[in-house]
mmCIF file of C-alpha atoms in Angstrom:
data_model
loop_
_atom_site.group_PDB
_atom_site.id
_atom_site.type_symbol
_atom_site.label_atom_id
_atom_site.label_comp_id
_atom_site.label_asym_id
_atom_site.label_seq_id
_atom_site.Cartn_x
_atom_site.Cartn_y
_atom_site.Cartn_z
ATOM 1 C CA UNK A 187 151.480 31.996 -135.531
ATOM 2 C CA UNK A 188 153.341 35.163 -136.528
ATOM 3 C CA UNK A 189 155.977 36.674 -134.301
ATOM 4 C CA UNK A 190 154.952 39.793 -132.355
ATOM 5 C CA UNK A 191 156.312 42.886 -134.084
ATOM 6 C CA UNK A 192 157.782 45.674 -131.973
ATOM 7 C CA UNK A 193 158.309 49.053 -133.624
ATOM 8 C CA UNK A 194 161.333 51.035 -132.447
ATOM 9 C CA UNK A 195 161.184 54.821 -132.595
ATOM 10 C CA UNK A 196 164.112 57.257 -132.857
ATOM 11 C CA UNK A 197 165.431 58.300 -129.462
ATOM 12 C CA UNK A 198 167.770 61.120 -130.499
ATOM 13 C CA UNK A 199 169.265 62.540 -133.685
ATOM 14 C CA UNK A 200 173.056 62.681 -133.426
ATOM 15 C CA UNK A 201 173.726 63.313 -137.139
ATOM 16 C CA UNK A 202 175.014 66.889 -136.553
ATOM 17 C CA UNK A 203 177.671 65.556 -134.171
ATOM 18 C CA UNK A 204 178.896 62.672 -136.324
ATOM 19 C CA UNK A 205 180.192 64.615 -139.335
ATOM 20 C CA UNK A 206 183.888 63.845 -139.889
ATOM 21 C CA UNK A 207 183.774 61.037 -137.296
ATOM 22 C CA UNK A 208 183.056 57.293 -137.221
ATOM 23 C CA UNK A 209 180.935 55.674 -134.518
ATOM 24 C CA UNK A 210 183.084 53.195 -132.567
ATOM 25 C CA UNK A 211 180.472 52.015 -130.041
ATOM 26 C CA UNK A 212 177.263 52.964 -128.280
ATOM 27 C CA UNK A 213 176.519 51.936 -124.687
ATOM 28 C CA UNK A 214 174.140 52.596 -121.846
ATOM 29 C CA UNK A 215 175.667 54.020 -118.692
ATOM 30 C CA UNK A 216 174.731 52.958 -115.176
ATOM 31 C CA UNK A 217 173.173 56.438 -114.887
ATOM 32 C CA UNK A 218 170.606 55.591 -117.592
ATOM 33 C CA UNK A 219 172.168 57.894 -120.200
ATOM 34 C CA UNK A 220 173.497 56.824 -123.602
ATOM 35 C CA UNK A 221 177.237 57.147 -124.321
ATOM 36 C CA UNK A 222 178.471 57.189 -127.916
ATOM 37 C CA UNK A 223 182.205 56.892 -128.651
ATOM 38 C CA UNK A 224 183.327 58.510 -131.920
ATOM 39 C CA UNK A 225 186.741 58.638 -133.572
ATOM 40 C CA UNK A 226 187.908 60.860 -136.430
ATOM 41 C CA UNK A 227 189.011 57.725 -138.310
ATOM 42 C CA UNK A 228 188.866 54.075 -137.262
ATOM 43 C CA UNK A 229 192.429 52.683 -137.593
ATOM 44 C CA UNK A 230 193.019 49.888 -140.076
ATOM 45 C CA UNK A 231 193.827 46.469 -138.704
ATOM 46 C CA UNK A 232 197.433 45.334 -138.882
ATOM 47 C CA UNK A 233 197.927 42.726 -141.637
ATOM 48 C CA UNK A 234 194.167 42.957 -142.128
ATOM 49 C CA UNK A 235 193.506 40.957 -138.930
ATOM 50 C CA UNK A 236 194.974 42.348 -135.755
ATOM 51 C CA UNK A 237 193.442 45.276 -133.921
ATOM 52 C CA UNK A 238 196.168 47.769 -133.058
ATOM 53 C CA UNK A 239 196.610 48.755 -129.427
ATOM 54 C CA UNK A 240 199.093 51.639 -129.694
ATOM 55 C CA UNK A 241 198.519 53.827 -132.750
ATOM 56 C CA UNK A 242 201.249 55.279 -134.965
ATOM 57 C CA UNK A 243 199.592 58.685 -135.254
ATOM 58 C CA UNK A 244 197.351 60.752 -133.020
ATOM 59 C CA UNK A 245 193.565 60.622 -133.280
ATOM 60 C CA UNK A 246 190.682 62.677 -131.939
ATOM 61 C CA UNK A 247 187.924 60.976 -129.975
ATOM 62 C CA UNK A 248 184.552 62.401 -129.135
ATOM 63 C CA UNK A 249 182.048 61.188 -126.553
ATOM 64 C CA UNK A 250 178.378 62.095 -126.878
ATOM 65 C CA UNK A 251 176.291 61.906 -123.685
ATOM 66 C CA UNK A 252 172.739 61.581 -124.974
ATOM 67 C CA UNK A 253 169.292 61.966 -123.397
ATOM 68 C CA UNK A 254 166.017 62.341 -125.270
ATOM 69 C CA UNK A 255 166.330 66.103 -124.652
ATOM 70 C CA UNK A 256 170.039 66.954 -124.754
ATOM 71 C CA UNK A 257 173.362 65.945 -126.293
ATOM 72 C CA UNK A 258 176.576 66.815 -124.460
ATOM 73 C CA UNK A 259 179.848 66.575 -126.362
ATOM 74 C CA UNK A 260 183.293 65.837 -124.902
ATOM 75 C CA UNK A 261 186.286 66.081 -127.263
ATOM 76 C CA UNK A 262 189.497 64.201 -126.382
ATOM 77 C CA UNK A 263 192.362 65.344 -128.596
ATOM 78 C CA UNK A 264 195.727 63.880 -129.533
ATOM 79 C CA UNK A 265 195.267 60.253 -128.497
ATOM 80 C CA UNK A 266 197.646 57.476 -129.586
ATOM 81 C CA UNK A 267 195.749 54.523 -128.107
ATOM 82 C CA UNK A 268 192.946 52.530 -129.722
ATOM 83 C CA UNK A 269 189.852 52.808 -127.481
ATOM 84 C CA UNK A 270 186.638 50.866 -128.096
ATOM 85 C CA UNK A 271 184.360 51.423 -125.099
ATOM 86 C CA UNK A 272 183.170 54.373 -123.024
ATOM 87 C CA UNK A 273 181.343 54.416 -119.697
ATOM 88 C CA UNK A 274 180.565 57.053 -117.073
ATOM 89 C CA UNK A 275 182.703 56.758 -113.930
ATOM 90 C CA UNK A 276 181.241 59.075 -111.291
ATOM 91 C CA UNK A 277 181.592 62.536 -112.864
ATOM 92 C CA UNK A 278 184.323 61.385 -115.263
ATOM 93 C CA UNK A 279 184.508 59.200 -118.382
ATOM 94 C CA UNK A 280 186.235 55.819 -118.641
ATOM 95 C CA UNK A 281 187.689 54.912 -122.061
ATOM 96 C CA UNK A 282 188.851 51.310 -122.540
ATOM 97 C CA UNK A 283 190.724 49.631 -125.397
ATOM 98 C CA UNK A 284 189.879 45.986 -126.140
ATOM 99 C CA UNK A 285 193.517 45.154 -126.878
ATOM 100 C CA UNK A 286 196.736 45.843 -124.994
ATOM 101 C CA UNK A 287 200.218 44.469 -125.548
ATOM 102 C CA UNK A 288 202.648 43.020 -123.012
ATOM 103 C CA UNK A 289 206.191 43.915 -124.164
ATOM 104 C CA UNK A 290 207.946 41.926 -121.387
ATOM 105 C CA UNK A 291 210.098 43.230 -118.490
ATOM 106 C CA UNK A 292 207.009 44.718 -116.787
ATOM 107 C CA UNK A 293 206.324 46.926 -119.817
ATOM 108 C CA UNK A 294 202.730 46.884 -121.091
ATOM 109 C CA UNK A 295 200.046 49.149 -122.483
ATOM 110 C CA UNK A 296 197.629 50.764 -120.039
ATOM 111 C CA UNK A 297 194.309 50.282 -121.833
ATOM 112 C CA UNK A 298 191.998 52.215 -119.484
ATOM 113 C CA UNK A 299 191.924 56.003 -119.323
ATOM 114 C CA UNK A 300 189.847 58.181 -116.989
ATOM 115 C CA UNK A 301 189.117 61.679 -118.383
ATOM 116 C CA UNK A 302 187.252 64.679 -117.076
ATOM 117 C CA UNK A 303 184.458 66.273 -119.110
ATOM 118 C CA UNK A 304 186.980 68.709 -120.649
ATOM 119 C CA UNK A 305 188.833 65.717 -122.139
ATOM 120 C CA UNK A 306 191.852 65.925 -119.789
ATOM 121 C CA UNK A 307 193.434 62.658 -118.646
ATOM 122 C CA UNK A 308 193.076 62.017 -114.889
ATOM 123 C CA UNK A 309 194.731 58.577 -114.707
ATOM 124 C CA UNK A 310 195.449 55.423 -116.703
ATOM 125 C CA UNK A 311 195.598 51.767 -115.652
ATOM 126 C CA UNK A 312 195.613 48.188 -116.965
ATOM 127 C CA UNK A 313 192.431 46.103 -117.428
ATOM 128 C CA UNK A 314 193.964 43.280 -119.478
ATOM 129 C CA UNK A 315 193.863 42.251 -123.125
ATOM 130 C CA UNK A 316 190.939 40.752 -125.040
ATOM 131 C CA UNK A 317 188.089 42.725 -123.476
ATOM 132 C CA UNK A 318 184.651 41.837 -124.857
ATOM 133 C CA UNK A 319 182.575 44.213 -122.732
ATOM 134 C CA UNK A 320 182.978 46.959 -120.096
ATOM 135 C CA UNK A 321 180.134 48.092 -117.856
ATOM 136 C CA UNK A 322 180.387 50.381 -114.815
ATOM 137 C CA UNK A 323 177.889 50.537 -111.950
ATOM 138 C CA UNK A 324 176.615 53.833 -110.573
ATOM 139 C CA UNK A 325 178.891 53.345 -107.552
ATOM 140 C CA UNK A 326 181.925 53.029 -109.844
ATOM 141 C CA UNK A 327 182.579 49.277 -109.932
ATOM 142 C CA UNK A 328 184.099 48.433 -113.337
ATOM 143 C CA UNK A 329 183.085 45.026 -114.759
ATOM 144 C CA UNK A 330 185.123 43.586 -117.645
ATOM 145 C CA UNK A 331 184.415 40.398 -119.601
ATOM 146 C CA UNK A 332 186.899 38.743 -121.963
ATOM 147 C CA UNK A 333 186.783 36.909 -125.278
ATOM 148 C CA UNK A 334 188.886 33.805 -125.954
ATOM 149 C CA UNK A 335 192.185 35.608 -126.672
ATOM 150 C CA UNK A 336 191.877 37.496 -123.389
ATOM 151 C CA UNK A 337 191.238 34.215 -121.551
ATOM 152 C CA UNK A 338 193.941 32.080 -123.192
ATOM 153 C CA UNK A 339 196.482 34.795 -124.032
ATOM 154 C CA UNK A 340 197.806 36.690 -127.047
ATOM 155 C CA UNK A 341 199.571 40.035 -127.655
ATOM 156 C CA UNK A 342 202.463 38.910 -125.439
ATOM 157 C CA UNK A 343 200.373 37.741 -122.450
ATOM 158 C CA UNK A 344 201.431 34.235 -121.392
ATOM 159 C CA UNK A 345 199.583 34.594 -118.050
ATOM 160 C CA UNK A 346 196.588 36.674 -119.172
ATOM 161 C CA UNK A 347 194.811 39.019 -116.766
ATOM 162 C CA UNK A 348 191.416 37.935 -118.145
ATOM 163 C CA UNK A 349 192.034 34.176 -117.741
ATOM 164 C CA UNK A 350 188.921 33.820 -115.531
ATOM 165 C CA UNK A 351 186.724 35.427 -118.227
ATOM 166 C CA UNK A 352 185.071 37.959 -115.882
ATOM 167 C CA UNK A 353 186.551 40.499 -113.458
ATOM 168 C CA UNK A 354 185.524 43.552 -111.475
ATOM 169 C CA UNK A 355 187.719 46.514 -110.506
ATOM 170 C CA UNK A 356 187.474 49.642 -108.408
ATOM 171 C CA UNK A 357 187.704 53.089 -110.022
ATOM 172 C CA UNK A 358 191.534 53.038 -109.722
ATOM 173 C CA UNK A 359 191.942 49.665 -111.458
ATOM 174 C CA UNK A 360 192.373 47.474 -108.368
ATOM 175 C CA UNK A 361 190.805 44.035 -108.803
ATOM 176 C CA UNK A 362 187.799 43.481 -106.497
ATOM 177 C CA UNK A 363 186.258 40.309 -108.015
ATOM 178 C CA UNK A 364 187.466 37.387 -110.117
ATOM 179 C CA UNK A 365 185.172 34.703 -111.522
ATOM 180 C CA UNK A 366 185.773 31.308 -109.928
ATOM 181 C CA UNK A 367 182.307 29.797 -110.436
ATOM 182 C CA UNK A 368 182.103 29.400 -114.218
ATOM 183 C CA UNK A 369 184.479 27.810 -116.694
ATOM 184 C CA UNK A 370 184.515 30.639 -119.243
ATOM 185 C CA UNK A 371 186.362 30.182 -122.539
ATOM 186 C CA UNK A 372 184.701 33.282 -124.043
ATOM 187 C CA UNK A 373 182.220 35.579 -122.287
ATOM 188 C CA UNK A 374 179.761 36.278 -125.111
ATOM 189 C CA UNK A 375 177.515 38.717 -123.238
ATOM 190 C CA UNK A 376 177.417 40.762 -120.042
ATOM 191 C CA UNK A 377 174.639 42.796 -118.439
ATOM 192 C CA UNK A 378 175.417 44.742 -115.274
ATOM 193 C CA UNK A 379 171.954 45.732 -114.027
ATOM 194 C CA UNK A 380 173.207 47.266 -110.769
ATOM 195 C CA UNK A 381 175.700 46.722 -107.928
ATOM 196 C CA UNK A 382 173.950 43.510 -106.818
ATOM 197 C CA UNK A 383 172.753 41.996 -110.103
ATOM 198 C CA UNK A 384 175.346 41.076 -112.731
ATOM 199 C CA UNK A 385 174.324 38.692 -115.525
ATOM 200 C CA UNK A 386 176.754 36.974 -117.897
ATOM 201 C CA UNK A 387 176.482 34.382 -120.676
ATOM 202 C CA UNK A 388 179.441 32.314 -121.790
ATOM 203 C CA UNK A 389 180.987 29.740 -124.083
ATOM 204 C CA UNK A 390 181.249 26.756 -123.960
ATOM 205 C CA UNK A 391 178.329 25.924 -121.640
ATOM 206 C CA UNK A 392 175.995 28.667 -122.957
ATOM 207 C CA UNK A 393 174.645 29.095 -119.459
ATOM 208 C CA UNK A 394 173.354 32.330 -118.000
ATOM 209 C CA UNK A 395 175.105 33.228 -114.747
ATOM 210 C CA UNK A 396 173.943 35.752 -112.159
ATOM 211 C CA UNK A 397 176.161 37.289 -109.480
ATOM 212 C CA UNK A 398 174.141 38.714 -106.604
ATOM 213 C CA UNK A 399 175.348 40.154 -103.304
ATOM 214 C CA UNK A 400 177.914 42.504 -104.823
ATOM 215 C CA UNK A 401 181.667 41.957 -105.057
ATOM 216 C CA UNK A 402 182.115 41.612 -101.280
ATOM 217 C CA UNK A 403 179.703 38.684 -100.779
ATOM 218 C CA UNK A 404 179.150 37.308 -104.271
ATOM 219 C CA UNK A 405 176.611 34.542 -104.748
ATOM 220 C CA UNK A 406 176.624 32.967 -108.225
ATOM 221 C CA UNK A 407 173.730 30.989 -109.702
ATOM 222 C CA UNK A 408 173.221 29.502 -113.176
ATOM 223 C CA UNK A 409 170.396 28.634 -115.522
ATOM 224 C CA UNK A 410 170.118 27.305 -119.041
ATOM 225 C CA UNK A 411 168.478 29.720 -121.516
ATOM 226 C CA UNK A 412 168.503 27.065 -124.297
ATOM 227 C CA UNK A 413 170.145 29.437 -126.781
ATOM 228 C CA UNK A 414 173.518 28.780 -128.433
ATOM 229 C CA UNK A 415 175.826 31.619 -129.395
ATOM 230 C CA UNK A 416 173.744 34.650 -128.373
ATOM 231 C CA UNK A 417 175.782 37.838 -128.784
ATOM 232 C CA UNK A 418 173.835 39.892 -126.238
ATOM 233 C CA UNK A 419 170.802 40.146 -124.000
ATOM 234 C CA UNK A 420 168.842 42.793 -122.162
ATOM 235 C CA UNK A 421 167.106 42.161 -118.842
ATOM 236 C CA UNK A 422 165.251 43.697 -115.926
ATOM 237 C CA UNK A 423 165.811 40.518 -113.913
ATOM 238 C CA UNK A 424 162.476 38.983 -114.964
ATOM 239 C CA UNK A 425 162.225 39.503 -118.744
ATOM 240 C CA UNK A 426 165.189 38.524 -120.939
ATOM 241 C CA UNK A 427 165.473 39.680 -124.553
ATOM 242 C CA UNK A 428 168.189 37.640 -126.285
ATOM 243 C CA UNK A 429 169.880 37.888 -129.639
ATOM 244 C CA UNK A 430 168.714 34.529 -131.021
ATOM 245 C CA UNK A 431 172.237 33.117 -131.468
ATOM 246 C CA UNK A 432 174.185 31.189 -134.079
ATOM 247 C CA UNK A 433 172.710 31.512 -137.555
ATOM 248 C CA UNK A 434 169.975 33.823 -136.247
ATOM 249 C CA UNK A 435 171.874 36.972 -135.230
ATOM 250 C CA UNK A 436 169.698 40.037 -135.590
ATOM 251 C CA UNK A 437 166.529 38.176 -134.629
ATOM 252 C CA UNK A 438 165.383 38.191 -131.015
ATOM 253 C CA UNK A 439 163.789 35.925 -128.420
ATOM 254 C CA UNK A 440 161.900 37.192 -125.357
ATOM 255 C CA UNK A 441 161.885 34.872 -122.341
ATOM 256 C CA UNK A 442 160.504 35.235 -118.815
ATOM 257 C CA UNK A 443 161.703 33.732 -115.559
ATOM 258 C CA UNK A 444 158.591 31.813 -114.564
ATOM 259 C CA UNK A 445 160.296 30.140 -111.599
ATOM 260 C CA UNK A 446 163.555 31.151 -109.903
ATOM 261 C CA UNK A 447 166.378 29.752 -112.026
ATOM 262 C CA UNK A 448 164.164 28.747 -114.940
ATOM 263 C CA UNK A 449 163.303 30.623 -118.130
ATOM 264 C CA UNK A 450 160.280 29.780 -120.249
ATOM 265 C CA UNK A 451 160.532 28.714 -123.891
ATOM 266 C CA UNK A 452 159.891 32.312 -124.899
ATOM 267 C CA UNK A 453 158.788 33.774 -128.197
ATOM 268 C CA UNK A 454 160.511 35.239 -131.198
ATOM 269 C CA UNK A 455 160.151 39.005 -131.525
ATOM 270 C CA UNK A 456 160.595 40.966 -134.745
ATOM 271 C CA UNK A 457 161.995 44.457 -134.217
ATOM 272 C CA UNK A 458 161.030 47.033 -136.833
ATOM 273 C CA UNK A 459 162.428 50.496 -137.486
ATOM 274 C CA UNK A 460 160.270 53.622 -137.727
ATOM 275 C CA UNK A 461 159.484 52.786 -141.376
ATOM 276 C CA UNK A 462 158.196 49.320 -140.425
ATOM 277 C CA UNK A 463 161.233 47.578 -141.962
ATOM 278 C CA UNK A 464 163.190 44.836 -140.122
ATOM 279 C CA UNK A 465 165.641 46.440 -137.694
ATOM 280 C CA UNK A 466 169.293 45.776 -138.544
#
């Protein structure tokens, strides 16, 4: 039996906006628009390994807000921090750096910046080091998940902010939720569907957790998707499209929730680009 083949078609052409810039990341916003973070040059890693937090020169960032009809461009000049993620936050933008350093004596990097659509800074705050993913709901709840260094500590953090693996914050950076239900060593994937449906997938159990009821009355349930090491998944709450995991990254498995709390075996899906070639 051959795997079903799904052809993906171009959604928007951003090539005119990318000249002289590198793409840092591309994310959906809670508003259903696409947000692309660009940088005029991606900084080299220190000693070939460590992602810099503060930068030793100033860089220009650009955010593209993309629909199938329009592309809006926000330029943010003269930045000396290394940002990796962008999300809409009400009528502003939230930029977040994955890494931030604790220098001791209550001195640390603020790795979240809120800008207006002219690129002016509104405020900055701390979201912790080792951030794997940032997703913001339409109401402005900021969800952050953490990889192992953010959970166990590095970059000067002996008592890391992300030790629980998954947190939520209000738009000013005040903590409104901290995971207590799962033992997360590394949150591999996060999918914030809306205010009352947050899915996460984590090492070492490789379980799929769901937080319902919002941050005020959270109810957490778990199920086993029978996939090890998936780097991401997409869901509408019934269908789940997973990266197939260790040794199979870049291939995909589609599962359905046939009963509450139970996914079916699913089927492998081959994604093709517009030329019918395997999608990379």
